[in-house]
Short mmCIF file of C-alpha atoms in Angstrom, two decimals:
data_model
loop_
_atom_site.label_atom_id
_atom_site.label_comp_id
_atom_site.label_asym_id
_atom_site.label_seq_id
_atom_site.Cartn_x
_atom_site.Cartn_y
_atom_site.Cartn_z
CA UNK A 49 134.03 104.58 94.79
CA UNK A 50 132.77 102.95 97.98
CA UNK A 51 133.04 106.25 100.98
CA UNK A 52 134.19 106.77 104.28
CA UNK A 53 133.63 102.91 106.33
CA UNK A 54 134.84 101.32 103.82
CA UNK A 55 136.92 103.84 101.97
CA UNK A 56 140.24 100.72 101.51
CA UNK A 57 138.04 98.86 99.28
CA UNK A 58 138.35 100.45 95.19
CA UNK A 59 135.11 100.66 93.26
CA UNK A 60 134.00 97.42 92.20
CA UNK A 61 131.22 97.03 89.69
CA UNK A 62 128.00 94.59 90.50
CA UNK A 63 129.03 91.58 90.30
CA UNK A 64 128.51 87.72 91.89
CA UNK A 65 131.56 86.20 92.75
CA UNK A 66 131.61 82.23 93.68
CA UNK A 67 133.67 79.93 95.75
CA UNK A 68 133.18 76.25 95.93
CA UNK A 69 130.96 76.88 99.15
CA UNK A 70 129.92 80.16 99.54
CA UNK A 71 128.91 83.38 97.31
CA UNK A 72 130.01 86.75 97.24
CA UNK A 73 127.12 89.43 95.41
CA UNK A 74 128.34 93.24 95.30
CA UNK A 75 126.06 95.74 94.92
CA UNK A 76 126.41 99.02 93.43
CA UNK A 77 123.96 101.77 92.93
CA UNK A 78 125.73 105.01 92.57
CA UNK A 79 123.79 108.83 92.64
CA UNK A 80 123.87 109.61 88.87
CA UNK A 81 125.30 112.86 89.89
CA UNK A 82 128.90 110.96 90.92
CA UNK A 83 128.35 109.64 87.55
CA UNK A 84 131.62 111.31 85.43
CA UNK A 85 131.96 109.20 82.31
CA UNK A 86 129.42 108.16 80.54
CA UNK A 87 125.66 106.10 81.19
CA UNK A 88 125.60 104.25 83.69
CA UNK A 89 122.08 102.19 84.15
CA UNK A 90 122.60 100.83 87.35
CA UNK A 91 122.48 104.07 89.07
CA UNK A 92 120.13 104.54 92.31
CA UNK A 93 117.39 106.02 91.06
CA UNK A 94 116.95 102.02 88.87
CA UNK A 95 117.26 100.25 91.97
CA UNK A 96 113.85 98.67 93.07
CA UNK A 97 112.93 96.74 96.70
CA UNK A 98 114.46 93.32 96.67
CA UNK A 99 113.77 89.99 98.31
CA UNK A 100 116.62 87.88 100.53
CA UNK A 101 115.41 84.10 100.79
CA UNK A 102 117.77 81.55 100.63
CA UNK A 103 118.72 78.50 102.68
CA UNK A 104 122.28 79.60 103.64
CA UNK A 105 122.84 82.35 106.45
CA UNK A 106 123.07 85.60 104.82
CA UNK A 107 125.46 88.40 105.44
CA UNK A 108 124.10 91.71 104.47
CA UNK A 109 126.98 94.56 104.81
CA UNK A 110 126.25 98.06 104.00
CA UNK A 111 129.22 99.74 102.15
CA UNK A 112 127.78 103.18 101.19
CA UNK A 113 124.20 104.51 101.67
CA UNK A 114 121.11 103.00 103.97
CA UNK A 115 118.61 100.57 103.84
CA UNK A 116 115.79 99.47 105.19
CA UNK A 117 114.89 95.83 105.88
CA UNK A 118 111.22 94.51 106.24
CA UNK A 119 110.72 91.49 107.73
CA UNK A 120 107.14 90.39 108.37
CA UNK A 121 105.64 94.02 108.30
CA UNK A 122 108.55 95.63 110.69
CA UNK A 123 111.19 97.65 109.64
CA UNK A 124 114.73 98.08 110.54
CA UNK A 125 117.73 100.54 108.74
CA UNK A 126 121.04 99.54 108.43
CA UNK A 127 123.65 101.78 107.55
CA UNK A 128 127.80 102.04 107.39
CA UNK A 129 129.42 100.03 110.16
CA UNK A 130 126.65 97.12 110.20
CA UNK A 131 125.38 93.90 109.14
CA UNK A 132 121.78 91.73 109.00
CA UNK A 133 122.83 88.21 109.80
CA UNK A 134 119.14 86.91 107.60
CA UNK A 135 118.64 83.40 109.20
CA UNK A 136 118.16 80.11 106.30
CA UNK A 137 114.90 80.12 104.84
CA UNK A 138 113.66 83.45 106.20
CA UNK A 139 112.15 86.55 103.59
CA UNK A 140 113.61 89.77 104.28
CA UNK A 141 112.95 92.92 101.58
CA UNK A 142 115.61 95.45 100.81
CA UNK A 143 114.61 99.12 100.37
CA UNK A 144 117.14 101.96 99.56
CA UNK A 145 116.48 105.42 101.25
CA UNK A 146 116.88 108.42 100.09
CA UNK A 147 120.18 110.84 100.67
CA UNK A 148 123.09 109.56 102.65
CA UNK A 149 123.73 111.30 105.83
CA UNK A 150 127.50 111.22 105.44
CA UNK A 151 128.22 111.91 102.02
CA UNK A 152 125.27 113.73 101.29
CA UNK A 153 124.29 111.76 97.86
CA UNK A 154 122.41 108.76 96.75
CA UNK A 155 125.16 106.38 96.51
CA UNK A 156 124.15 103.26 97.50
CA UNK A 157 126.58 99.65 97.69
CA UNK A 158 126.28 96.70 99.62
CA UNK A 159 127.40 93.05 99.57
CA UNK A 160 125.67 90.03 100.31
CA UNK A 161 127.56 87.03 102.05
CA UNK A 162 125.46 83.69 101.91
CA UNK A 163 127.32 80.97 104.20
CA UNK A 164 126.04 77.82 104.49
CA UNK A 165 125.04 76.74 107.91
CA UNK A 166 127.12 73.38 108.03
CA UNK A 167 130.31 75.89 107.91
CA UNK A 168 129.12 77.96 110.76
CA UNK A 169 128.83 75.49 112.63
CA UNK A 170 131.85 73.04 111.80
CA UNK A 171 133.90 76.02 112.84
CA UNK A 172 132.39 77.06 115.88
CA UNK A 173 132.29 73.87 117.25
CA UNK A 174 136.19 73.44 116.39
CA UNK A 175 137.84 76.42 116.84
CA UNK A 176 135.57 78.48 119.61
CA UNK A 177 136.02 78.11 123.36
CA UNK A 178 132.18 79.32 123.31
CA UNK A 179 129.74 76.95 124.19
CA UNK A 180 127.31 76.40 121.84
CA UNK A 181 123.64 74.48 122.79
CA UNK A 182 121.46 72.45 120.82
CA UNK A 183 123.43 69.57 119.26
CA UNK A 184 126.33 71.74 118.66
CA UNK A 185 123.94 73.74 115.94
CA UNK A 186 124.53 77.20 116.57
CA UNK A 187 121.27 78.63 116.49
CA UNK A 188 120.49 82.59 115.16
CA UNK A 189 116.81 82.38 116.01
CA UNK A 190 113.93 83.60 113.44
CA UNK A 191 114.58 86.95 113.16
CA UNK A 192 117.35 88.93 111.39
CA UNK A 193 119.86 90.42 113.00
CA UNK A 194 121.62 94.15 112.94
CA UNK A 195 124.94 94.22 113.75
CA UNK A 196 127.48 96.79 114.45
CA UNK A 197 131.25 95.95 113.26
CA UNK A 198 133.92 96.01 115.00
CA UNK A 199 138.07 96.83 113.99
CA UNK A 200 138.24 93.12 113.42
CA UNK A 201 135.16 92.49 112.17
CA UNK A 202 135.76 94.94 109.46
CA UNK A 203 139.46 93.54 108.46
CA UNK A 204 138.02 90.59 107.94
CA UNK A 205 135.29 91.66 105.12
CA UNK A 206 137.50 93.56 103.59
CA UNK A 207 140.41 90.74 103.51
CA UNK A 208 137.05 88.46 102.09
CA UNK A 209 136.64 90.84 99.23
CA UNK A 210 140.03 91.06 98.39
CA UNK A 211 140.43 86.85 97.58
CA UNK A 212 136.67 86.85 96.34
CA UNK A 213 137.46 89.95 93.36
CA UNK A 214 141.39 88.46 92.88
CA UNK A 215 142.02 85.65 90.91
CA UNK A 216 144.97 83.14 92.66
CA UNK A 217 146.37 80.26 93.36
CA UNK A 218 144.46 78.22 95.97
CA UNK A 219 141.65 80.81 96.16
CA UNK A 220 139.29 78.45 97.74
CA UNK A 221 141.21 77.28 100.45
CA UNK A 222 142.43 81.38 100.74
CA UNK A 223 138.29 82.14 101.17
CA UNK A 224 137.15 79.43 103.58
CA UNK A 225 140.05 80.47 106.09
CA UNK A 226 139.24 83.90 105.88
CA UNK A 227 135.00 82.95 106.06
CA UNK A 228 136.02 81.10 109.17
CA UNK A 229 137.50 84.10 111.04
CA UNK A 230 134.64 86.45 110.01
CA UNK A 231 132.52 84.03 112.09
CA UNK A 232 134.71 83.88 114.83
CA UNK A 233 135.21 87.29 115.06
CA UNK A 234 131.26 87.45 115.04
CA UNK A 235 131.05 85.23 117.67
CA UNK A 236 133.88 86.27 119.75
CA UNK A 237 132.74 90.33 119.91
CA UNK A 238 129.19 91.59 121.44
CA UNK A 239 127.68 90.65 118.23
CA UNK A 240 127.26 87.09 119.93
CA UNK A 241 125.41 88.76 122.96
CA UNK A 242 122.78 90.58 120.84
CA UNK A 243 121.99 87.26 118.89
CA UNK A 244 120.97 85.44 121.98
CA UNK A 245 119.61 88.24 123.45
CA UNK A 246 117.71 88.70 120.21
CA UNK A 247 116.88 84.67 120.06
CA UNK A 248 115.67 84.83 123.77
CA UNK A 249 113.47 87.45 123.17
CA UNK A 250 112.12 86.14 120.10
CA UNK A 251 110.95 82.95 122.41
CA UNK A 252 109.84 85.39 125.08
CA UNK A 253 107.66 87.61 123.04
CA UNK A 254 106.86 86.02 119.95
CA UNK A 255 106.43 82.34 120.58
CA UNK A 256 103.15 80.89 121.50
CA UNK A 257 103.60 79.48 124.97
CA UNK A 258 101.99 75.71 123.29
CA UNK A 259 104.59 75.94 120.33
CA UNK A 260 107.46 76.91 122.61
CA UNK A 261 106.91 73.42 124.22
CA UNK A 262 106.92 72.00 120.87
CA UNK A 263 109.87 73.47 120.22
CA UNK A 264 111.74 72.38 123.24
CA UNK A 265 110.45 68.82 123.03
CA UNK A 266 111.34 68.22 119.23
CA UNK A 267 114.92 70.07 120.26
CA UNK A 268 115.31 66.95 122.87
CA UNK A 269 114.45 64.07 121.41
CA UNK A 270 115.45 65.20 117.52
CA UNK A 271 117.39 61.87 117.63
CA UNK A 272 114.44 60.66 117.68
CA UNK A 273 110.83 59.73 115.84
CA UNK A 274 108.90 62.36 116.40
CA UNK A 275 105.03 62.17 115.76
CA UNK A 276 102.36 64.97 115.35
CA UNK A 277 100.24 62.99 117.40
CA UNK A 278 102.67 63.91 120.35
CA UNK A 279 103.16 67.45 119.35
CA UNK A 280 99.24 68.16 119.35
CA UNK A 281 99.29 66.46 122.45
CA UNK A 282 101.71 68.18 124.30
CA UNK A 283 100.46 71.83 122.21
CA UNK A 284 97.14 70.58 123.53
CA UNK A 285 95.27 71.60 120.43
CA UNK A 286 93.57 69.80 117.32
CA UNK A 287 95.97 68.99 114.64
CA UNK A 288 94.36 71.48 112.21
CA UNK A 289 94.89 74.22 115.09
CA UNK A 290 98.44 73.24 115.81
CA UNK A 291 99.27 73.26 112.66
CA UNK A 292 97.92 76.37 111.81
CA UNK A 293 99.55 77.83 114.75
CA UNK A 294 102.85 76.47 114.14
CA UNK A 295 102.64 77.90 110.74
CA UNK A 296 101.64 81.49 111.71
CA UNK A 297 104.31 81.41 114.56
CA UNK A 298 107.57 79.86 112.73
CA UNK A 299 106.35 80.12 109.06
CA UNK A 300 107.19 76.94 108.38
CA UNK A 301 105.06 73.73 109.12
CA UNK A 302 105.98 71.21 111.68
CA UNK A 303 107.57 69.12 109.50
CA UNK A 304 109.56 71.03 107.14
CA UNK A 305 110.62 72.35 110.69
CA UNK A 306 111.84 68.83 111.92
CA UNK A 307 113.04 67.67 108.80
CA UNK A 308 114.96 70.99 108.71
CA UNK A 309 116.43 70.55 111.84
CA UNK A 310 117.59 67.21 111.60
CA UNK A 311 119.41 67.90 107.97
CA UNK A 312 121.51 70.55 109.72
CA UNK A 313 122.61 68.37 112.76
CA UNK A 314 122.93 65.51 109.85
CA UNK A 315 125.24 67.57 108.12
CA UNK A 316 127.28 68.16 111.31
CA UNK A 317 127.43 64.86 112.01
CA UNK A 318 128.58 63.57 108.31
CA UNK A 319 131.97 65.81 108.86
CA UNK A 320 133.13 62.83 110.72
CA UNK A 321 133.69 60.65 107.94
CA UNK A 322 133.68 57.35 110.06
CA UNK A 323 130.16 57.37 110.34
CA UNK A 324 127.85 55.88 107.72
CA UNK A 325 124.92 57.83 105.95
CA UNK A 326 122.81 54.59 107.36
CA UNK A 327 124.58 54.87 111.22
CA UNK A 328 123.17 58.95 110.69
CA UNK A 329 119.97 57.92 109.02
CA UNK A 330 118.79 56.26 111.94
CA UNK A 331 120.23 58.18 114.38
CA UNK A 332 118.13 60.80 113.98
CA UNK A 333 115.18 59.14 114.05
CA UNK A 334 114.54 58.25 110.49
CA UNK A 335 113.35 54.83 109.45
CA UNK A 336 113.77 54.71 106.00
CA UNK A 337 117.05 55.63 104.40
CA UNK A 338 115.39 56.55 100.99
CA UNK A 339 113.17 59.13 102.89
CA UNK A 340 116.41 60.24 105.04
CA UNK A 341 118.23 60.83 101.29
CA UNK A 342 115.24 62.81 99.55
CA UNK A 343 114.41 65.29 102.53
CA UNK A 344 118.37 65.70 102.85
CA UNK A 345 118.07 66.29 98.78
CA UNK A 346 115.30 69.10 99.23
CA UNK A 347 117.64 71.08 100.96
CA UNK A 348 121.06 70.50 100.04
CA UNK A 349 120.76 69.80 96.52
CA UNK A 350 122.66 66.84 97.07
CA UNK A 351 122.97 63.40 99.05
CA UNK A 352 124.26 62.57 102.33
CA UNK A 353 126.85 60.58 100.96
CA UNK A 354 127.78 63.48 98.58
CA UNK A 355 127.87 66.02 100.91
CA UNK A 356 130.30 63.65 103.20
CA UNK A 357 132.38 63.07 100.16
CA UNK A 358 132.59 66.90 99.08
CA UNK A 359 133.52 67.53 103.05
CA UNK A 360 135.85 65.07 103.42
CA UNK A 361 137.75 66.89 99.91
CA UNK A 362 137.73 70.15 101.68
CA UNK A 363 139.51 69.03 104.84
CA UNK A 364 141.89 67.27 103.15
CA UNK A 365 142.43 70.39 101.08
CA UNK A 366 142.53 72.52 104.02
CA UNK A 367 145.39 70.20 106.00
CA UNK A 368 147.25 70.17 102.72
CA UNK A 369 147.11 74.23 102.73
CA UNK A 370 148.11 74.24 106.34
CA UNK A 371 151.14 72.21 106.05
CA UNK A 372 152.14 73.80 103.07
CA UNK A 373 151.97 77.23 105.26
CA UNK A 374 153.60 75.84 107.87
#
């Protein structure tokens, strides 16, 4: 069974459990001494270091046991009562330590929450009072996060595992009202302090005064074209150097970073379903709407157009559910 934080939620086997937008992976590595009836290979003493990388926000909650994260040759533990928010696109390695403090064994569970960024966003820019910078993108800067829950915070997992493990009526609609509260509640506690004290700091200590100028100037004109002639300009370095730098600093290159950025506020913007994939294609500063569809491609998996079509499903979905409800 899953101890003491968490001690509501029954055992639950590994498993990956799906939802039409998000993903729900248990993990469960139990000390082969808890081990009653018979073998059991997924025990803790099989579990090797894994690697996070995806292009969704990841939710890393630890159930029973510690681990460490590495991320870019630092280290941080995480135990019961916290989260890593993992930021799109960044590598982050799992490593299981030895002996759990509270329970004194090697049981070891956790659950990984990946949320696309389009949601986080959609709903803090509808339902929060909190301001939020940058185009409405909420923005969890380049490092990971460790958070520590609070009451609400936990409810609200737990009520997620519940409709991702039961099978009902409506479960989709059930998952992406309950995913939309678990950010709130992020948002709405001190957990929203530390990450911009965290994304602050990142700019502070880790940012190359040249590319922090890059950054601000491709944050204000991202509706924009955007040339690397102007960003080696204002970097004031050779293009070979700035992009070398750029790379080393964000690792990403400037391009993949622009193109990034303007696919997320692109996806904001194609929630409002009277706007055209062409009116957004050149909006942001793109000039061909074939190149706008195969860089949106690369990191959706699907076209503008689909992705407004899929949205535009879900909210009519959603004010179905509500009405129903109400």
């Amino acid at each position: 069974m899953i101890y003491s934080y968490f001690m509501s939620i029954p055992f639950l086997e590994s498993k990956t459990y799906e939802s039409d937008r998000t993903t729900l992976s248990l993990f469960n590595y139990p000390d082969k001494a808890s081990i009653i009836n018979g073998e059991n290979t997924n025990d803790f003493d099989s579990f090797k270091p894994k690697t996070i990388q995806t292009s969704k926000i990841t939710l890393v909650v630890i159930l029973e046991g510690t681990i460490n994260f590495e991320f870019r040759q630092h280290e941080q533990k995480c135990t019961i009562g916290e989260s890593l928010i993992i930021p799109p696109h960044k590598a982050v390695r799992l490593i299981a330590t030895q002996t759990n403090e509270i329970s004194k064994t090697n049981n070891l569970s956790w659950l990984e929450l990946q949320i696309p960024i389009e949601i986080v966003n959609l709903t803090i820019s509808q339902h929060s009072k909190i301001g939020i910078e940058n185009n409405s993108i909420w923005q969890f800067g380049e490092n990971p996060i460790n958070v520590t829950h609070d009451t609400s915070i936990k409810k609200s997992i737990i009520r997620l595992i519940d409709l991702f493990t039961e099978e009902h009526y409506n479960q989709d609609a059930f998952i992406d009202f309950a995913l939309k509260e678990l950010i709130l509640r992020f948002v709405r506690t001190p957990a929203r302090d530390k990450i911009e004290i965290e994304k602050d700091k990142e700019l502070e200590d880790e940012t190359n005064p040249s590319i922090e100028a890059v950054l601000g100037y491709i944050k204000e004109h991202i509706d924009e074209p955007i040339s690397i002639d102007t960003l080696t300009d204002i970097a004031s370095m050779s293009k070979a150097a700035f992009f070398r730098t750029f790379k080393e600093t964000l690792d990403i290159s400037p391009i993949d970073y622009i193109n990034r950025e303007r696919v997320e506020v692109a996806k904001n913007r194609l929630v409002d379903i009277s706007k055209s994939v062409t009116d957004i294609c050149y909006e942001l500063g793109y000039n061909h709407m074939t190149y706008f569809i195969r860089v949106f491609k690369k990191y959706e998996g699907i076209t503008p157009k689909q992705f407004q079509i899929k949205e535009k499903k879900k909210n009519k979905e959603e004010n179905k559910e509500s009405q129903e409800n109400n």
